[in-house]
mmCIF file of C-alpha atoms in Angstrom:
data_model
loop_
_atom_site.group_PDB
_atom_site.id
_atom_site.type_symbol
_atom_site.label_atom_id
_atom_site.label_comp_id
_atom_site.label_asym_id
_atom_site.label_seq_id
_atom_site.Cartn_x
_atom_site.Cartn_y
_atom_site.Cartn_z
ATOM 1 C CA UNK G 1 -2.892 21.419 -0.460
ATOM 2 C CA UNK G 2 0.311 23.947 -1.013
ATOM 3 C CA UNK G 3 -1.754 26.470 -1.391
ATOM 4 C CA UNK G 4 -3.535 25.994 1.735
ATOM 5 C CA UNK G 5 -1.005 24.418 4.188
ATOM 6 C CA UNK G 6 -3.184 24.507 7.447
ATOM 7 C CA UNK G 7 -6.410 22.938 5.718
ATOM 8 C CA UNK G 8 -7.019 19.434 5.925
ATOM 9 C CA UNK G 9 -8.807 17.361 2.753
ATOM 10 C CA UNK G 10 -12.254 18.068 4.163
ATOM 11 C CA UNK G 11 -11.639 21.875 4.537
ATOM 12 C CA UNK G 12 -10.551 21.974 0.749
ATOM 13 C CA UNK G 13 -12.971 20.267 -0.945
ATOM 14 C CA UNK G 14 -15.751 21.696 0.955
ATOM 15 C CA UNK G 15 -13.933 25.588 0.389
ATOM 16 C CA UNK G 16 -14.375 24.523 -3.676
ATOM 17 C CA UNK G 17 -16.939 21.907 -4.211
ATOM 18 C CA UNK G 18 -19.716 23.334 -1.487
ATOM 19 C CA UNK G 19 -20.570 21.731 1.820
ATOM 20 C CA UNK G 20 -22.267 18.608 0.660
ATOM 21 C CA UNK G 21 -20.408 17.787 -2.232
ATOM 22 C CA UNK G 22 -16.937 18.138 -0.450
ATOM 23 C CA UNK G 23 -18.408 15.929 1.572
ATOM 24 C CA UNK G 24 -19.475 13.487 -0.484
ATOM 25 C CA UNK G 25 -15.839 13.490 -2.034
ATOM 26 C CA UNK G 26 -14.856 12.654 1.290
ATOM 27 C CA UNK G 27 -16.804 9.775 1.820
ATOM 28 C CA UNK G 28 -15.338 8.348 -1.743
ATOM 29 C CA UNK G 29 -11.473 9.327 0.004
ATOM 30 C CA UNK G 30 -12.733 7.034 3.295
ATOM 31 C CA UNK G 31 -14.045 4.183 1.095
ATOM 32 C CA UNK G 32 -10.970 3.872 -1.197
ATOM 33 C CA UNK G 33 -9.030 3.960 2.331
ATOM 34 C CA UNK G 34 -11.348 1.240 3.939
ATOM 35 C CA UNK G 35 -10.682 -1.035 0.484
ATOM 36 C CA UNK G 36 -6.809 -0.334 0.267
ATOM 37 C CA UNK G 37 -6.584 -1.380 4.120
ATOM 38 C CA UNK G 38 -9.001 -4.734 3.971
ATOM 39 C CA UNK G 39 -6.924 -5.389 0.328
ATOM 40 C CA UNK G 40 -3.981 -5.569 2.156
ATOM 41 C CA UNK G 41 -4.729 -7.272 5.203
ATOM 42 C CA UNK G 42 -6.734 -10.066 3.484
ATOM 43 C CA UNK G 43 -3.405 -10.130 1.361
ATOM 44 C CA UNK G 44 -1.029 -10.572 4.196
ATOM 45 C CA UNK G 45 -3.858 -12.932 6.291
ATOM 46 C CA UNK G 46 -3.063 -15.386 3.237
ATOM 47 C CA UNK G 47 0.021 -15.163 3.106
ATOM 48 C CA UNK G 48 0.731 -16.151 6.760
ATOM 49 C CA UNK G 49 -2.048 -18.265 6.696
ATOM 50 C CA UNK G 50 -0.383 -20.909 3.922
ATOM 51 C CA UNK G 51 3.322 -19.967 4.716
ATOM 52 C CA UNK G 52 3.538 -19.703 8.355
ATOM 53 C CA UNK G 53 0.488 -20.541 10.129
ATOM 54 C CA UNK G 54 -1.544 -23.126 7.869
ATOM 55 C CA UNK G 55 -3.746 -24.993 10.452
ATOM 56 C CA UNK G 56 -4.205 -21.282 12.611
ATOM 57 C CA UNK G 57 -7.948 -19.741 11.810
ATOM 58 C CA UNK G 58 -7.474 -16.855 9.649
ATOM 59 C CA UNK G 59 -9.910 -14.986 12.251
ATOM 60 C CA UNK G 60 -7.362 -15.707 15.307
ATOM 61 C CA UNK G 61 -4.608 -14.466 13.105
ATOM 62 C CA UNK G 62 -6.743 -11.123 12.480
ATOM 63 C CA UNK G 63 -6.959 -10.817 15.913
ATOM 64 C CA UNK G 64 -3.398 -10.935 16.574
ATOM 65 C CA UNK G 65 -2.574 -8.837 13.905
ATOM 66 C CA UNK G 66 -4.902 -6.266 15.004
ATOM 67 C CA UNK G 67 -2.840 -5.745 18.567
ATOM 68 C CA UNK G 68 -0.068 -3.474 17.201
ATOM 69 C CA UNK G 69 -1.884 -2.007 14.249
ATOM 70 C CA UNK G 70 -4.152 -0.415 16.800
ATOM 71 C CA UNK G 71 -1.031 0.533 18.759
ATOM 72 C CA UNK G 72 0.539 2.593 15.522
ATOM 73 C CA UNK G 73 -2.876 3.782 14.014
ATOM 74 C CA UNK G 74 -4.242 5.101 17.516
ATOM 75 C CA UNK G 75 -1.036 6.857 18.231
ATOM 76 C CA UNK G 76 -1.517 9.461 14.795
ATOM 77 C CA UNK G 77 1.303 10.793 12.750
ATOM 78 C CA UNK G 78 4.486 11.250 14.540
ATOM 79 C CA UNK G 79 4.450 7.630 15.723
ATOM 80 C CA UNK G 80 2.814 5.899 11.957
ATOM 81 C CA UNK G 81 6.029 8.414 10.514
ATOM 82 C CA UNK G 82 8.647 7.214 13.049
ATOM 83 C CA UNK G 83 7.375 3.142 12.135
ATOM 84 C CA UNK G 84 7.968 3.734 8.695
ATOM 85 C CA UNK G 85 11.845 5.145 9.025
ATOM 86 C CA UNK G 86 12.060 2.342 11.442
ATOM 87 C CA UNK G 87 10.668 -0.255 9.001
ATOM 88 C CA UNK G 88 13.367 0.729 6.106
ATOM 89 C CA UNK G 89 16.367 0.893 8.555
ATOM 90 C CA UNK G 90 15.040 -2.466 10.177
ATOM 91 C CA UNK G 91 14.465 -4.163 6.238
ATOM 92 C CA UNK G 92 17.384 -2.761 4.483
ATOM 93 C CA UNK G 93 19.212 -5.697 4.385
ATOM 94 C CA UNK G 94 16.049 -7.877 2.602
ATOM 95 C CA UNK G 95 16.617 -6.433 -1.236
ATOM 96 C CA UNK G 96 20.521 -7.374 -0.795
ATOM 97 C CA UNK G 97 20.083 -10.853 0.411
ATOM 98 C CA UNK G 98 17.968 -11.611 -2.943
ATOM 99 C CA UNK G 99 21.115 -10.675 -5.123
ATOM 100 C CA UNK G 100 22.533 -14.362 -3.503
ATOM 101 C CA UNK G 101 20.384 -16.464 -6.150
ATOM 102 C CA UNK G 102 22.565 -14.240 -8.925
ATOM 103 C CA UNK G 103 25.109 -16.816 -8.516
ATOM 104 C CA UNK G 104 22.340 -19.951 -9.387
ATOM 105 C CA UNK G 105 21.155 -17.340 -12.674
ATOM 106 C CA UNK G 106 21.327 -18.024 -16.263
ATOM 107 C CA UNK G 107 21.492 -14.840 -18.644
ATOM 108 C CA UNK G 108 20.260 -16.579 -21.360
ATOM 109 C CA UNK G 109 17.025 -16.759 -19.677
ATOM 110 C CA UNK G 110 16.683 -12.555 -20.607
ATOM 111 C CA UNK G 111 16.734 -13.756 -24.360
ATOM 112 C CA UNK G 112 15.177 -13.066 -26.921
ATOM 113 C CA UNK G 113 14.438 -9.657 -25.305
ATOM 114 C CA UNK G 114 10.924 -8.280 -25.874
ATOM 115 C CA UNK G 115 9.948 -11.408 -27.862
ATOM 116 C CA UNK G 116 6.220 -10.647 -27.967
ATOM 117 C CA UNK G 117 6.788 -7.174 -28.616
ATOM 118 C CA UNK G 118 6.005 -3.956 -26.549
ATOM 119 C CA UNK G 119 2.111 -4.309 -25.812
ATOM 120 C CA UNK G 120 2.229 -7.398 -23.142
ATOM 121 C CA UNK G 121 4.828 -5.071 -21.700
ATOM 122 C CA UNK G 122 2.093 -1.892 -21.375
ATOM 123 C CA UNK G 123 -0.697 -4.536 -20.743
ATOM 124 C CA UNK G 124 1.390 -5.589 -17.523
ATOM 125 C CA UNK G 125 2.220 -2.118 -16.107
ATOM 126 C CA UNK G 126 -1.110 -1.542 -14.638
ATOM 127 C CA UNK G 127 -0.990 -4.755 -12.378
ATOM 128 C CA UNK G 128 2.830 -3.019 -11.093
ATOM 129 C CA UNK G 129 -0.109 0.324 -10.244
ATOM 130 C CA UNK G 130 -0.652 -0.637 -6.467
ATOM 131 C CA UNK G 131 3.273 -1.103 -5.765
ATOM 132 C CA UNK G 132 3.694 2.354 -6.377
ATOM 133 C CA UNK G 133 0.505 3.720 -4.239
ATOM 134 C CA UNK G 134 0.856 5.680 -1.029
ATOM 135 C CA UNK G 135 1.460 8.904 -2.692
ATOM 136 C CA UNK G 136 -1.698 10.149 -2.369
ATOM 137 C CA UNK G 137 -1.726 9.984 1.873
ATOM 138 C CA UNK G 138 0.182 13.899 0.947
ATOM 139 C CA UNK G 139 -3.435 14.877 0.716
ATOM 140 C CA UNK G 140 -4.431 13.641 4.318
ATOM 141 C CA UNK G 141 -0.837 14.124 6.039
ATOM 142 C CA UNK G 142 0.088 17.337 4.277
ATOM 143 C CA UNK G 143 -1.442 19.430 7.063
ATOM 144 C CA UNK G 144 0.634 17.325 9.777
ATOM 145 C CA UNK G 145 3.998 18.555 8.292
ATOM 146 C CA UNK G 146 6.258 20.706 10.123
ATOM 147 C CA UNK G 147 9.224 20.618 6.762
ATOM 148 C CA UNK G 148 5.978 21.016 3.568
ATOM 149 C CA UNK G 149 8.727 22.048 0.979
ATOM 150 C CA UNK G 150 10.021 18.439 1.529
ATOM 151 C CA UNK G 151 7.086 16.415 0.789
ATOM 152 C CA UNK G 152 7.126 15.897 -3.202
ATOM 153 C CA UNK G 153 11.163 15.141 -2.632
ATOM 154 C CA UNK G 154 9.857 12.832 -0.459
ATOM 155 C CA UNK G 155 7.046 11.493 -2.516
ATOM 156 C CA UNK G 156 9.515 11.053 -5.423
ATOM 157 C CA UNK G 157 12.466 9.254 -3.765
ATOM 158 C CA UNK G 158 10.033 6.966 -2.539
ATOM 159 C CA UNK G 159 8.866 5.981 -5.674
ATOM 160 C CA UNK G 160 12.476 5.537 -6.489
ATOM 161 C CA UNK G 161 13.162 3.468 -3.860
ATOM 162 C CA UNK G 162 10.040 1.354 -5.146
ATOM 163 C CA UNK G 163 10.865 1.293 -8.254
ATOM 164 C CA UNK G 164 14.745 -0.426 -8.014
ATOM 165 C CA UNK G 165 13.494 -2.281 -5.277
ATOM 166 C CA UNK G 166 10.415 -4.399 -7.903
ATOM 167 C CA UNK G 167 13.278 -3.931 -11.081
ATOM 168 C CA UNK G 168 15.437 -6.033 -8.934
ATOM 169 C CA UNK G 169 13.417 -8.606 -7.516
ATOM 170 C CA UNK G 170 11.850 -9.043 -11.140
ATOM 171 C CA UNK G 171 15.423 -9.074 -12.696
ATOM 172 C CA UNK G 172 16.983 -11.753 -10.118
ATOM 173 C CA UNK G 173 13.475 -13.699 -10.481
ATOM 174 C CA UNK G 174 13.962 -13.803 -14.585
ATOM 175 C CA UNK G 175 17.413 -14.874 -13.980
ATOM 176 C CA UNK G 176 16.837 -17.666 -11.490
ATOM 177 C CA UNK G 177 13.836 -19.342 -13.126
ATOM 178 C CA UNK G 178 13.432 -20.231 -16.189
ATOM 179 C CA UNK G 179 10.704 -18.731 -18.723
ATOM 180 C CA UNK G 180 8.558 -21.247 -18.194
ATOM 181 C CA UNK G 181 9.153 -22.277 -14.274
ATOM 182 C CA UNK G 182 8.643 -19.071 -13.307
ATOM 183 C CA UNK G 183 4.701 -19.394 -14.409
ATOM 184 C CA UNK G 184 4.400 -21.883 -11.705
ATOM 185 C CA UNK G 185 5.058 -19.828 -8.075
ATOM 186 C CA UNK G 186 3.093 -17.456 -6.792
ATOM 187 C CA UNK G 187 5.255 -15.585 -4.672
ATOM 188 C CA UNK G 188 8.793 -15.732 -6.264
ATOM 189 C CA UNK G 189 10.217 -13.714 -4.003
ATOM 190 C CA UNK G 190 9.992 -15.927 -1.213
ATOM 191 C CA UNK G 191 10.554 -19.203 -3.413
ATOM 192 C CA UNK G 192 14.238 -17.332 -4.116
ATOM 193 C CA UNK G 193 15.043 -17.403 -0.761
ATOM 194 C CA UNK G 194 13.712 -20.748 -0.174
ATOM 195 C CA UNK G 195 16.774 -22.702 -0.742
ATOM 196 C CA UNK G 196 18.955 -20.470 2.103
ATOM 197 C CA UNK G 197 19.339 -23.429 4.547
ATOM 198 C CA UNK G 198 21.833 -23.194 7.677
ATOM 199 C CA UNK G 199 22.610 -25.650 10.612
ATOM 200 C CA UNK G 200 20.245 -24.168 12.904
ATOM 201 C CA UNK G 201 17.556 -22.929 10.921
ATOM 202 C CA UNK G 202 15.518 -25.124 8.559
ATOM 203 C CA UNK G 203 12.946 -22.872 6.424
ATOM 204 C CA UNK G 204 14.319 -19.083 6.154
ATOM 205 C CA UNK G 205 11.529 -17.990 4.291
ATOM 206 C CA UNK G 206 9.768 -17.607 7.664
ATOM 207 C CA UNK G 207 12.181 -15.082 8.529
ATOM 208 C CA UNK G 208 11.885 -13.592 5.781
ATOM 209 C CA UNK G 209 8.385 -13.078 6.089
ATOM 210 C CA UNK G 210 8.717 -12.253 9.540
ATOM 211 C CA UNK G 211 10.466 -9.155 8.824
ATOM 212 C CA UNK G 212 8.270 -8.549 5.549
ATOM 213 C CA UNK G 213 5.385 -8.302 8.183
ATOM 214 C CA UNK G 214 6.925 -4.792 8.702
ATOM 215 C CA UNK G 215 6.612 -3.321 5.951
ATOM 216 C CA UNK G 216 2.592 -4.364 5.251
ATOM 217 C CA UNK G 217 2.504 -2.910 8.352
ATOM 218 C CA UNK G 218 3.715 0.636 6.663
ATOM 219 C CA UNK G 219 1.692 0.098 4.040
ATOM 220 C CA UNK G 220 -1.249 -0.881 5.776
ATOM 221 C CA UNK G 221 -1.670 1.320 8.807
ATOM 222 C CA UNK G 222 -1.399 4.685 7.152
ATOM 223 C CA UNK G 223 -4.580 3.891 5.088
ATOM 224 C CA UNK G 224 -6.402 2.785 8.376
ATOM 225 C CA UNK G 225 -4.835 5.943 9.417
ATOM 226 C CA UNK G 226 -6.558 7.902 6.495
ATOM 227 C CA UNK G 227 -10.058 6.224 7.048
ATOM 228 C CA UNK G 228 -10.510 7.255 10.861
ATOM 229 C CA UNK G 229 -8.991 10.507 10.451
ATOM 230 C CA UNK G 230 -11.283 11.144 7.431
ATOM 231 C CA UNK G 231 -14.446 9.811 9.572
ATOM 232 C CA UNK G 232 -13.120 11.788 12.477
ATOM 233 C CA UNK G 233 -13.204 14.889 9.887
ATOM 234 C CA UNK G 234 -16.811 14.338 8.863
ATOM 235 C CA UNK G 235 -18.434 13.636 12.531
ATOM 236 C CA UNK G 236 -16.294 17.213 13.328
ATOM 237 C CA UNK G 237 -14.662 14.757 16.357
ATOM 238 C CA UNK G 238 -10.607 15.226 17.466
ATOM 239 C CA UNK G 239 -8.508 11.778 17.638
ATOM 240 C CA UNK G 240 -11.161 9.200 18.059
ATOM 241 C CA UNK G 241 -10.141 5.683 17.554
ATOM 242 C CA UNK G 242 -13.309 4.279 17.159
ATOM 243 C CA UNK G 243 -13.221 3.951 13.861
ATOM 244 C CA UNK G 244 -10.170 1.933 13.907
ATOM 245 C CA UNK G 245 -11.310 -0.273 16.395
ATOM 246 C CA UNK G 246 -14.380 -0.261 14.357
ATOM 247 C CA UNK G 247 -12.678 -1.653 10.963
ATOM 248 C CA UNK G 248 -10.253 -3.948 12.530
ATOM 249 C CA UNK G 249 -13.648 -5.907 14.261
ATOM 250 C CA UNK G 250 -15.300 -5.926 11.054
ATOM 251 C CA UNK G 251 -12.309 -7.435 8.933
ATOM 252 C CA UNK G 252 -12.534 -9.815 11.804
ATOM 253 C CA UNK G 253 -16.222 -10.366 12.051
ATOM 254 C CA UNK G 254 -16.313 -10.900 8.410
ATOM 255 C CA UNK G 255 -13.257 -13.652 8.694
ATOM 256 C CA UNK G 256 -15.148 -15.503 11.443
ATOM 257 C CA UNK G 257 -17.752 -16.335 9.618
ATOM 258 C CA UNK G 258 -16.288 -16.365 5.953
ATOM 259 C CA UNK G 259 -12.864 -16.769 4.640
ATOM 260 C CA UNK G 260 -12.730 -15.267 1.416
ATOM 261 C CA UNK G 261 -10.720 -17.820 -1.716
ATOM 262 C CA UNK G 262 -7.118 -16.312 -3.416
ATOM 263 C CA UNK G 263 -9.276 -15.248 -6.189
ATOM 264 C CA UNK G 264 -11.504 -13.408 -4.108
ATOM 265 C CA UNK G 265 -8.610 -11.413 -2.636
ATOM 266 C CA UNK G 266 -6.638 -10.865 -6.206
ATOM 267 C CA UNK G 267 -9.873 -9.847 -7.341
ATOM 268 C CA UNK G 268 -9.961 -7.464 -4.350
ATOM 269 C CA UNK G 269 -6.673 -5.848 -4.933
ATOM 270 C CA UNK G 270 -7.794 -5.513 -8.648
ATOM 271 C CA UNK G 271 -10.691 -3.640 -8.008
ATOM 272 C CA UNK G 272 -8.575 -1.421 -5.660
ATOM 273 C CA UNK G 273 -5.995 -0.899 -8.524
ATOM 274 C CA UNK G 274 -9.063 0.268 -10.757
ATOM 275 C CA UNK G 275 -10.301 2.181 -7.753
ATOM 276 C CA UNK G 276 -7.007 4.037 -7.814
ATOM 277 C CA UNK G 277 -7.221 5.134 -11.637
ATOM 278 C CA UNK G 278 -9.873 7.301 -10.180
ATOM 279 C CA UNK G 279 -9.126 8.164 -6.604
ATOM 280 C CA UNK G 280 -5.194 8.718 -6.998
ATOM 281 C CA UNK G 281 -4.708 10.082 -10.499
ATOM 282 C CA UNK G 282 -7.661 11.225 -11.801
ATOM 283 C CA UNK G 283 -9.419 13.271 -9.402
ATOM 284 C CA UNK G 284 -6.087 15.174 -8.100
ATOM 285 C CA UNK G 285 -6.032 16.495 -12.109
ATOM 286 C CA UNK G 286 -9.211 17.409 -12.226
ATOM 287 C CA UNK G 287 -9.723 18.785 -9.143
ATOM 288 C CA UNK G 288 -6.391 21.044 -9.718
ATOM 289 C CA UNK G 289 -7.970 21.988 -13.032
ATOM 290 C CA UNK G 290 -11.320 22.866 -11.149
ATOM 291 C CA UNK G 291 -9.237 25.150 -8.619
ATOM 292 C CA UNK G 292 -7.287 27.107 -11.664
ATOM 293 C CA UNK G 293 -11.005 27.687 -13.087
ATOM 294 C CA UNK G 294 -12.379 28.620 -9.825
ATOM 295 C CA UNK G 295 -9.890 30.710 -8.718
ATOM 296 C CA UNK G 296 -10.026 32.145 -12.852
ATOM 297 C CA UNK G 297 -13.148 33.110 -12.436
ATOM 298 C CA UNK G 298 -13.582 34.537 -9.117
ATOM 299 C CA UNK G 299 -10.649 36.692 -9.963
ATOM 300 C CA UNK G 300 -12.673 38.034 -13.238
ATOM 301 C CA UNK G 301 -15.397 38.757 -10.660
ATOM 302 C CA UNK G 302 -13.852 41.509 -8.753
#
């Protein structure tokens, strides 16, 4: 994409690959959007379905839902970019209230250190895969950029930012619970801040994931974002949110008729992180290695 900053995704792959096959690559780009977006709304529809809103219909909650993510897809860039610096300055303070459980830890929970040995470490890293997606939206936004030079800095800090953020919620977890305890909750983030209790608030989890909302949000919207924009690319039409409109109905078409099981969603989100191998990491390689070839070779040409 540096090397041509006013193309969008479509125009590239169809400059290298031909009309129909850029194409086609494009279509694979929408569907891995359209699965990272129903992923992670199914994902957050569960959550809020057994923590907040148990006896709601998980359809109803769509609906709801739906309201401002059509107000921040529809709206394009500038407005999906200005959520997402509001969503960190609005969350900040969520990673330093889970240091508070520190104080309930025990260190010799850490010990022995790396008792099974290195592989169950490796074997884990590719479920920690989808934390550190969103990356790849430099191919769709890249053309939207007004400061370009910025946009691996970007990418990179990021990733930073993700990657304290999980080291310390996995470190505080480890110390709170104990080895085996910790086997038992599903979401151990919000069981560490189940115990806050103050005189005029009973469960502060709910807060919690109030303002955890938000940030789905940012990582939700931009991939609706990068489905309609890539349909809108394809059907050669400017800004059309029917698409959106079109993928929010189904998600809650689908829920009014079926509600899909927790293993149905995890295995969801694991057939997204597989997806990803592929969409994310592979096909940026080779495609830059396909570029270097093409351009190779149409340079030996002249």
């Amino acid at each position: 994409m540096e090397k041509h900053p006013g193309y969008h995704l479509l125009d590239v792959l169809t400059r290298y690959l031909g009309k129909w096959l850029g194409r086609v690559g494009m279509i694979f780009w929408i569907l891995y959007a359209v699965l990272a977006a129903v992923s992670l709304i199914f994902s957050l529809l569960y959550v809020i379905h057994i923590w907040i809103l148990p006896r709601s219909p998980m359809f109803l909650i769509m609906m709801l839902l739906s309201i401002p993510m059509v107000m921040l897809a529809c709206k394009g860039v500038l407005i999906i970019s200005r959520y997402a610096v509001f969503t960190v300055l609005f969350t900040l303070w969520m990673p330093l209230l889970l240091f508070i459980p520190l104080k309930d830890g025990h260190w010799i929970y850490l010990l022995p250190l790396l008792k099974e040995g290195w592989i169950p470490v490796f074997n884990t890293v590719k479920s920690t895969i989808i934390a550190f997606l969103g990356f790849e939206f430099a191919f769709v936004l890249y053309p939207y950029l007004s400061n370009k030079s910025s946009a691996k800095k970007g990418i990179v800090l990021a990733n930073l930012i993700t990657l304290f953020v999980y080291l310390q919620v996995t470190f505080v977890s480890f110390l709170y619970f104990s080895p085996d305890g910790i086997t038992k909750f599903l979401w151990p983030t919000l069981s560490l801040v189940t115990p806050f209790h103050f005189s005029f608030l009973e469960r502060f989890e709910i807060i919690f994931l109030s303002f955890y909302l938000f940030i789905i949000f940012d990582s939700c919207i931009p991939y609706i974002f990068t489905a309609s924009d890539g349909i809108n690319q394809l059907l050669n039409k400017k800004r059309s949110s029917l698409p959106i409109y079109g993928l929010l109905f189904g998600c809650i078409f689908i829920l009014f008729f079926y509600i899909p099981s927790s293993y149905q969603i995890s295995a969801l989100r694991e057939f997204w992180g597989t997806a990803s191998y592929f969409i994310v990491f592979l096909f940026p390689v080779v495609f830059l290695l396909y570029m270097t070839l093409y351009q190779h070779w149409k340079r030996s040409r002249v």
